[in-house]
Amino acid sequence: MTQDRKPPLLQIKGLKVNYGGIEAVKGIDLEIHEGELVTIIGANGAGKTTTLKAITGLLKWAAGEIIYLEKNLEGTPAFRLLHQGLAMVPEGRGVFARMSIYENLQMGAFVRSDEAGIRADIERMFGIFPRLKERAHQLAGTMSGGEQQMLAMARALMGHPKLLLLDEPSMGLSPIMVEKIFEVIRDVSAQGVTILLVEQNARLALQAAHRGYVMESGLVTMSGKASDMLDDPKVRAAYLGE
Ligand SMILES: Nc1ncnc2c1ncn2[C@@H]1O[C@H](COP(=O)(O)OP(=O)(O)OP(=O)(O)O)[C@@H](O)[C@H]1O
Ligand SMILES: [Mg+2]
């Protein structure tokens, strides 16, 4: 899948992010090529969310570079990113609580002006997530955690992203919904969307991904083909509960 001749879609070099005196990310390198599904796994507090927040401009970084579409992202305001094809589904909720499901989906398409296409995509999302259709006019803030997670994912897809960043999309979902969300992730990837997936569910993430990175205490301690990582004794012991 890796296309070596093309520059990576996203390249992170020597990224450091601090919160006050705390070094949360201590100099990491990471790259994603067009069409790849790459996962970052790691324990609580490893710096995964911090890395995603740096990419989307929600946090200033202390050192390093984040290059997307061959341009340094430093200083790019978050609202511009979707125009450049970069969408994030944040950890936990992240939907517009006081808007309905339908309005949230419309908001996800704010960078588009093809009204008929937007309506067709909303119907497509309702096909993938029937629960959202049943509740189209309910306020998003009154949906269950899992329902909000589905909505957040559907809303991100409405923007037709080139690169989709997912922060623990399976968190808080029932086992059936976890399977469903991974099925959606695999489908979206198969349609050509590049995905960076942060997950606690290391097994499912590595099974779905082409490549993976392990983060520990702010550092990348391992990276490689996801299938090799699934077989790695250290990964199996630390992250697959074996
Ligand atoms: N706003 C903040 N202020 C201070 N420290 C923070 C802040 N956000 C995160 N941290 C710290 O930075 C470190 C990395 O946090 P981060 O949220 O990136 O971890 P994570 O890998 O996403 O963990 P999890 O799997 O639990 O979501 C942690 O030690 C955390 O306590
Ligand atoms: Mg996190």
CSV table of C-alpha atoms and ligand atoms in Angstrom, one decimal:
chain,number,residue,atom,x,y,z
A,1,MET,CA,0.0,0.0,0.0
A,2,THR,CA,2.9,2.3,0.8
A,3,GLN,CA,3.7,4.4,-2.3
A,4,ASP,CA,7.3,5.2,-1.8
A,5,ARG,CA,7.7,7.6,-4.7
A,6,LYS,CA,5.0,9.9,-3.6
A,7,PRO,CA,5.6,12.1,-0.5
A,8,PRO,CA,3.6,11.0,2.5
A,9,LEU,CA,0.1,12.6,2.8
A,10,LEU,CA,1.0,13.4,6.4
A,11,GLN,CA,4.5,13.5,7.9
A,12,ILE,CA,5.3,14.2,11.5
A,13,LYS,CA,9.0,14.9,12.3
A,14,GLY,CA,10.4,15.3,15.8
A,15,LEU,CA,7.1,16.5,17.3
A,16,LYS,CA,7.2,17.6,20.9
A,17,VAL,CA,4.2,18.9,22.8
A,18,ASN,CA,4.2,20.1,26.4
A,19,TYR,CA,1.4,21.0,28.8
A,20,GLY,CA,3.1,23.6,31.0
A,21,GLY,CA,6.1,21.7,32.4
A,22,ILE,CA,4.8,18.3,31.4
A,23,GLU,CA,6.2,16.7,28.2
A,24,ALA,CA,3.3,14.8,26.8
A,25,VAL,CA,4.9,14.1,23.4
A,26,LYS,CA,8.7,13.9,23.4
A,27,GLY,CA,9.8,13.9,19.8
A,28,ILE,CA,8.0,11.5,17.6
A,29,ASP,CA,8.2,10.7,13.8
A,30,LEU,CA,5.2,9.3,12.0
A,31,GLU,CA,4.1,9.2,8.4
A,32,ILE,CA,1.0,8.2,6.5
A,33,HIS,CA,0.8,7.7,2.8
A,34,GLU,CA,-2.3,8.2,0.7
A,35,GLY,CA,-4.7,5.3,1.0
A,36,GLU,CA,-3.2,3.9,4.1
A,37,LEU,CA,-5.0,3.0,7.3
A,38,VAL,CA,-2.5,3.6,10.1
A,39,THR,CA,-3.1,3.0,13.8
A,40,ILE,CA,-1.5,4.3,16.9
A,41,ILE,CA,-1.9,2.1,19.9
A,42,GLY,CA,-0.7,2.7,23.4
A,43,ALA,CA,-1.7,2.9,27.1
A,44,ASN,CA,-3.6,5.7,28.8
A,45,GLY,CA,-1.6,8.9,28.9
A,46,ALA,CA,0.9,7.8,26.2
A,47,GLY,CA,0.3,11.0,24.1
A,48,LYS,CA,-2.0,9.7,21.4
A,49,THR,CA,-4.7,12.3,21.7
A,50,THR,CA,-2.1,15.0,22.2
A,51,THR,CA,-0.6,14.0,18.9
A,52,LEU,CA,-4.0,14.2,17.1
A,53,LYS,CA,-4.7,17.5,18.7
A,54,ALA,CA,-1.4,18.9,17.5
A,55,ILE,CA,-2.2,17.8,13.9
A,56,THR,CA,-5.5,19.6,14.0
A,57,GLY,CA,-4.1,22.8,15.4
A,58,LEU,CA,-5.9,22.4,18.8
A,59,LEU,CA,-2.5,22.5,20.6
A,60,LYS,CA,0.6,24.4,19.9
A,61,TRP,CA,3.7,22.2,19.6
A,62,ALA,CA,7.1,22.9,21.2
A,63,ALA,CA,9.2,21.5,18.4
A,64,GLY,CA,9.1,19.5,15.2
A,65,GLU,CA,7.1,19.7,12.0
A,66,ILE,CA,3.7,18.4,10.8
A,67,ILE,CA,3.6,18.4,7.1
A,68,TYR,CA,0.3,17.7,5.3
A,69,LEU,CA,0.0,17.8,1.5
A,70,GLU,CA,3.6,19.0,1.5
A,71,LYS,CA,2.9,22.1,3.6
A,72,ASN,CA,3.7,22.7,7.2
A,73,LEU,CA,0.5,22.9,9.2
A,74,GLU,CA,1.9,25.1,11.9
A,75,GLY,CA,-0.5,28.0,12.6
A,76,THR,CA,-3.3,26.6,10.4
A,77,PRO,CA,-6.6,27.2,12.3
A,78,ALA,CA,-8.7,24.1,12.9
A,79,PHE,CA,-11.6,25.4,10.8
A,80,ARG,CA,-9.4,25.6,7.7
A,81,LEU,CA,-8.4,22.0,7.9
A,82,LEU,CA,-11.6,20.5,6.6
A,83,HIS,CA,-11.3,22.7,3.5
A,84,GLN,CA,-8.0,21.0,3.0
A,85,GLY,CA,-9.6,17.6,3.5
A,86,LEU,CA,-8.5,16.9,7.0
A,87,ALA,CA,-11.3,15.8,9.5
A,88,MET,CA,-11.1,14.6,13.1
A,89,VAL,CA,-13.5,12.7,15.2
A,90,PRO,CA,-12.4,13.6,18.7
A,91,GLU,CA,-12.3,11.3,21.7
A,92,GLY,CA,-15.7,11.0,23.4
A,93,ARG,CA,-18.4,13.2,22.1
A,94,GLY,CA,-17.7,16.2,19.9
A,95,VAL,CA,-21.1,16.6,18.3
A,96,PHE,CA,-23.1,19.9,18.4
A,97,ALA,CA,-25.3,19.1,21.4
A,98,ARG,CA,-28.0,21.7,20.7
A,99,MET,CA,-28.5,20.7,17.1
A,100,SER,CA,-30.4,17.8,15.8
A,101,ILE,CA,-28.8,14.8,14.3
A,102,TYR,CA,-29.8,16.0,10.8
A,103,GLU,CA,-28.3,19.5,11.5
A,104,ASN,CA,-25.1,17.9,12.7
A,105,LEU,CA,-24.8,16.0,9.5
A,106,GLN,CA,-25.5,19.1,7.5
A,107,MET,CA,-22.8,20.9,9.5
A,108,GLY,CA,-20.3,18.2,8.6
A,109,ALA,CA,-20.8,19.2,5.0
A,110,PHE,CA,-20.2,22.9,5.5
A,111,VAL,CA,-17.3,22.9,3.1
A,112,ARG,CA,-19.6,21.6,0.3
A,113,SER,CA,-22.2,23.4,-1.7
A,114,ASP,CA,-23.7,20.4,-3.7
A,115,GLU,CA,-27.1,20.4,-2.0
A,116,ALA,CA,-28.4,17.3,-3.8
A,117,GLY,CA,-25.1,15.4,-3.0
A,118,ILE,CA,-25.3,16.4,0.7
A,119,ARG,CA,-28.9,15.1,0.9
A,120,ALA,CA,-27.8,11.9,-0.8
A,121,ASP,CA,-24.9,11.5,1.6
A,122,ILE,CA,-27.2,12.1,4.6
A,123,GLU,CA,-29.3,9.2,3.3
A,124,ARG,CA,-26.2,7.1,2.9
A,125,MET,CA,-25.2,7.8,6.5
A,126,PHE,CA,-28.7,6.8,7.6
A,127,GLY,CA,-28.2,3.6,5.7
A,128,ILE,CA,-25.0,2.9,7.5
A,129,PHE,CA,-26.3,4.0,10.9
A,130,PRO,CA,-30.1,3.4,11.0
A,131,ARG,CA,-30.2,4.6,14.6
A,132,LEU,CA,-29.4,8.1,13.4
A,133,LYS,CA,-32.3,8.0,10.9
A,134,GLU,CA,-34.8,7.0,13.6
A,135,ARG,CA,-33.6,10.0,15.7
A,136,ALA,CA,-32.9,12.5,12.9
A,137,HIS,CA,-34.7,15.3,14.7
A,138,GLN,CA,-33.6,14.6,18.2
A,139,LEU,CA,-31.1,17.0,19.8
A,140,ALA,CA,-27.6,15.4,19.6
A,141,GLY,CA,-26.9,16.2,23.2
A,142,THR,CA,-29.7,13.9,24.3
A,143,MET,CA,-28.4,10.9,22.5
A,144,SER,CA,-26.5,8.1,24.3
A,145,GLY,CA,-22.7,8.1,24.2
A,146,GLY,CA,-22.6,5.4,21.6
A,147,GLU,CA,-25.1,7.1,19.4
A,148,GLN,CA,-23.1,10.3,19.7
A,149,GLN,CA,-20.0,8.4,18.6
A,150,MET,CA,-21.8,7.2,15.5
A,151,LEU,CA,-23.0,10.7,14.8
A,152,ALA,CA,-19.5,12.1,15.2
A,153,MET,CA,-18.2,9.6,12.7
A,154,ALA,CA,-21.0,10.2,10.2
A,155,ARG,CA,-20.6,13.9,10.5
A,156,ALA,CA,-16.9,13.7,9.7
A,157,LEU,CA,-17.6,11.6,6.6
A,158,MET,CA,-20.1,14.2,5.4
A,159,GLY,CA,-17.1,16.5,4.7
A,160,HIS,CA,-15.6,13.9,2.2
A,161,PRO,CA,-12.2,14.0,4.0
A,162,LYS,CA,-9.0,13.0,2.4
A,163,LEU,CA,-7.5,12.2,5.8
A,164,LEU,CA,-9.7,11.1,8.7
A,165,LEU,CA,-8.3,11.2,12.2
A,166,LEU,CA,-10.2,9.0,14.6
A,167,ASP,CA,-9.6,9.1,18.4
A,168,GLU,CA,-10.8,5.9,20.0
A,169,PRO,CA,-14.0,5.5,17.9
A,170,SER,CA,-14.9,2.3,19.7
A,171,MET,CA,-14.8,3.8,23.2
A,172,GLY,CA,-18.1,3.4,25.1
A,173,LEU,CA,-19.7,1.2,22.4
A,174,SER,CA,-21.3,-2.1,22.9
A,175,PRO,CA,-19.5,-5.1,21.3
A,176,ILE,CA,-21.9,-5.1,18.4
A,177,MET,CA,-21.5,-1.4,17.7
A,178,VAL,CA,-17.7,-1.8,18.0
A,179,GLU,CA,-17.9,-4.4,15.2
A,180,LYS,CA,-20.1,-2.1,13.2
A,181,ILE,CA,-17.8,0.9,13.6
A,182,PHE,CA,-14.8,-1.1,12.5
A,183,GLU,CA,-16.8,-2.4,9.5
A,184,VAL,CA,-17.4,1.3,8.7
A,185,ILE,CA,-13.7,2.2,9.2
A,186,ARG,CA,-12.7,-0.7,6.8
A,187,ASP,CA,-15.2,0.3,4.2
A,188,VAL,CA,-14.2,4.0,4.3
A,189,SER,CA,-10.6,2.9,4.0
A,190,ALA,CA,-11.4,0.7,1.1
A,191,GLN,CA,-13.1,3.7,-0.6
A,192,GLY,CA,-9.7,5.4,-0.6
A,193,VAL,CA,-9.9,7.6,2.5
A,194,THR,CA,-6.6,7.8,4.4
A,195,ILE,CA,-7.1,7.1,8.1
A,196,LEU,CA,-5.1,7.6,11.2
A,197,LEU,CA,-6.8,5.5,13.9
A,198,VAL,CA,-6.0,5.9,17.6
A,199,GLU,CA,-7.4,2.9,19.5
A,200,GLN,CA,-7.3,1.2,22.9
A,201,ASN,CA,-8.7,-1.9,21.2
A,202,ALA,CA,-5.3,-2.8,19.8
A,203,ARG,CA,-6.3,-6.2,18.3
A,204,LEU,CA,-9.2,-4.8,16.2
A,205,ALA,CA,-7.1,-1.7,15.2
A,206,LEU,CA,-4.1,-3.8,14.1
A,207,GLN,CA,-6.4,-6.2,12.3
A,208,ALA,CA,-7.9,-3.4,10.3
A,209,ALA,CA,-4.8,-1.3,9.7
A,210,HIS,CA,-2.0,-1.6,7.2
A,211,ARG,CA,0.7,-0.2,9.6
A,212,GLY,CA,0.9,0.6,13.2
A,213,TYR,CA,2.8,2.6,15.8
A,214,VAL,CA,3.1,1.9,19.5
A,215,MET,CA,3.3,5.0,21.7
A,216,GLU,CA,4.6,4.8,25.3
A,217,SER,CA,5.1,7.8,27.6
A,218,GLY,CA,5.3,10.3,24.7
A,219,LEU,CA,7.6,8.3,22.5
A,220,VAL,CA,7.1,5.9,19.5
A,221,THR,CA,8.6,2.7,20.7
A,222,MET,CA,7.7,0.4,17.8
A,223,SER,CA,6.3,0.7,14.3
A,224,GLY,CA,5.8,-1.7,11.5
A,225,LYS,CA,3.3,-3.7,9.4
A,226,ALA,CA,0.2,-4.2,11.4
A,227,SER,CA,0.2,-8.0,10.6
A,228,ASP,CA,3.8,-8.2,12.0
A,229,MET,CA,2.8,-6.3,15.1
A,230,LEU,CA,-0.1,-8.7,15.7
A,231,ASP,CA,2.5,-11.5,15.8
A,232,ASP,CA,5.1,-9.6,17.9
A,233,PRO,CA,5.5,-11.2,21.4
A,234,LYS,CA,6.0,-7.8,23.1
A,235,VAL,CA,2.8,-6.4,21.5
A,236,ARG,CA,0.9,-9.5,22.3
A,237,ALA,CA,1.9,-9.4,25.9
A,238,ALA,CA,1.4,-5.6,26.4
A,239,TYR,CA,-1.5,-4.8,24.2
A,240,LEU,CA,-3.4,-7.9,23.2
A,241,GLY,CA,-3.7,-9.4,26.7
A,242,GLU,CA,-1.9,-12.6,25.8
B,1,LIG,N1,-4.8,19.7,29.1
B,1,LIG,C1,-3.8,19.0,29.7
B,1,LIG,N2,-3.1,19.6,30.7
B,1,LIG,C2,-2.1,18.9,31.3
B,1,LIG,N3,-1.7,17.7,31.0
B,1,LIG,C3,-2.4,17.1,30.0
B,1,LIG,C4,-3.5,17.7,29.3
B,1,LIG,N4,-4.0,16.8,28.4
B,1,LIG,C5,-3.2,15.7,28.5
B,1,LIG,N5,-2.3,15.8,29.5
B,1,LIG,C6,-1.3,14.8,29.9
B,1,LIG,O1,-0.5,14.5,28.7
B,1,LIG,C7,-0.3,13.1,28.7
B,1,LIG,C8,-0.8,12.5,27.4
B,1,LIG,O2,-2.2,12.6,27.3
B,1,LIG,P1,-3.0,12.1,26.1
B,1,LIG,O3,-4.4,12.6,26.3
B,1,LIG,O4,-2.4,12.5,24.8
B,1,LIG,O5,-2.9,10.5,26.2
B,1,LIG,P2,-3.6,9.4,25.4
B,1,LIG,O6,-2.5,8.5,24.9
B,1,LIG,O7,-4.6,9.9,24.4
B,1,LIG,O8,-4.3,8.5,26.5
B,1,LIG,P3,-5.8,7.8,26.6
B,1,LIG,O9,-5.6,6.5,25.9
B,1,LIG,O10,-6.1,7.7,28.0
B,1,LIG,O11,-6.8,8.7,25.8
B,1,LIG,C9,-1.0,12.5,29.9
B,1,LIG,O12,0.0,12.3,30.9
B,1,LIG,C10,-2.0,13.5,30.3
B,1,LIG,O13,-2.2,13.5,31.7
B,2,MG,MG,-6.6,9.8,24.3
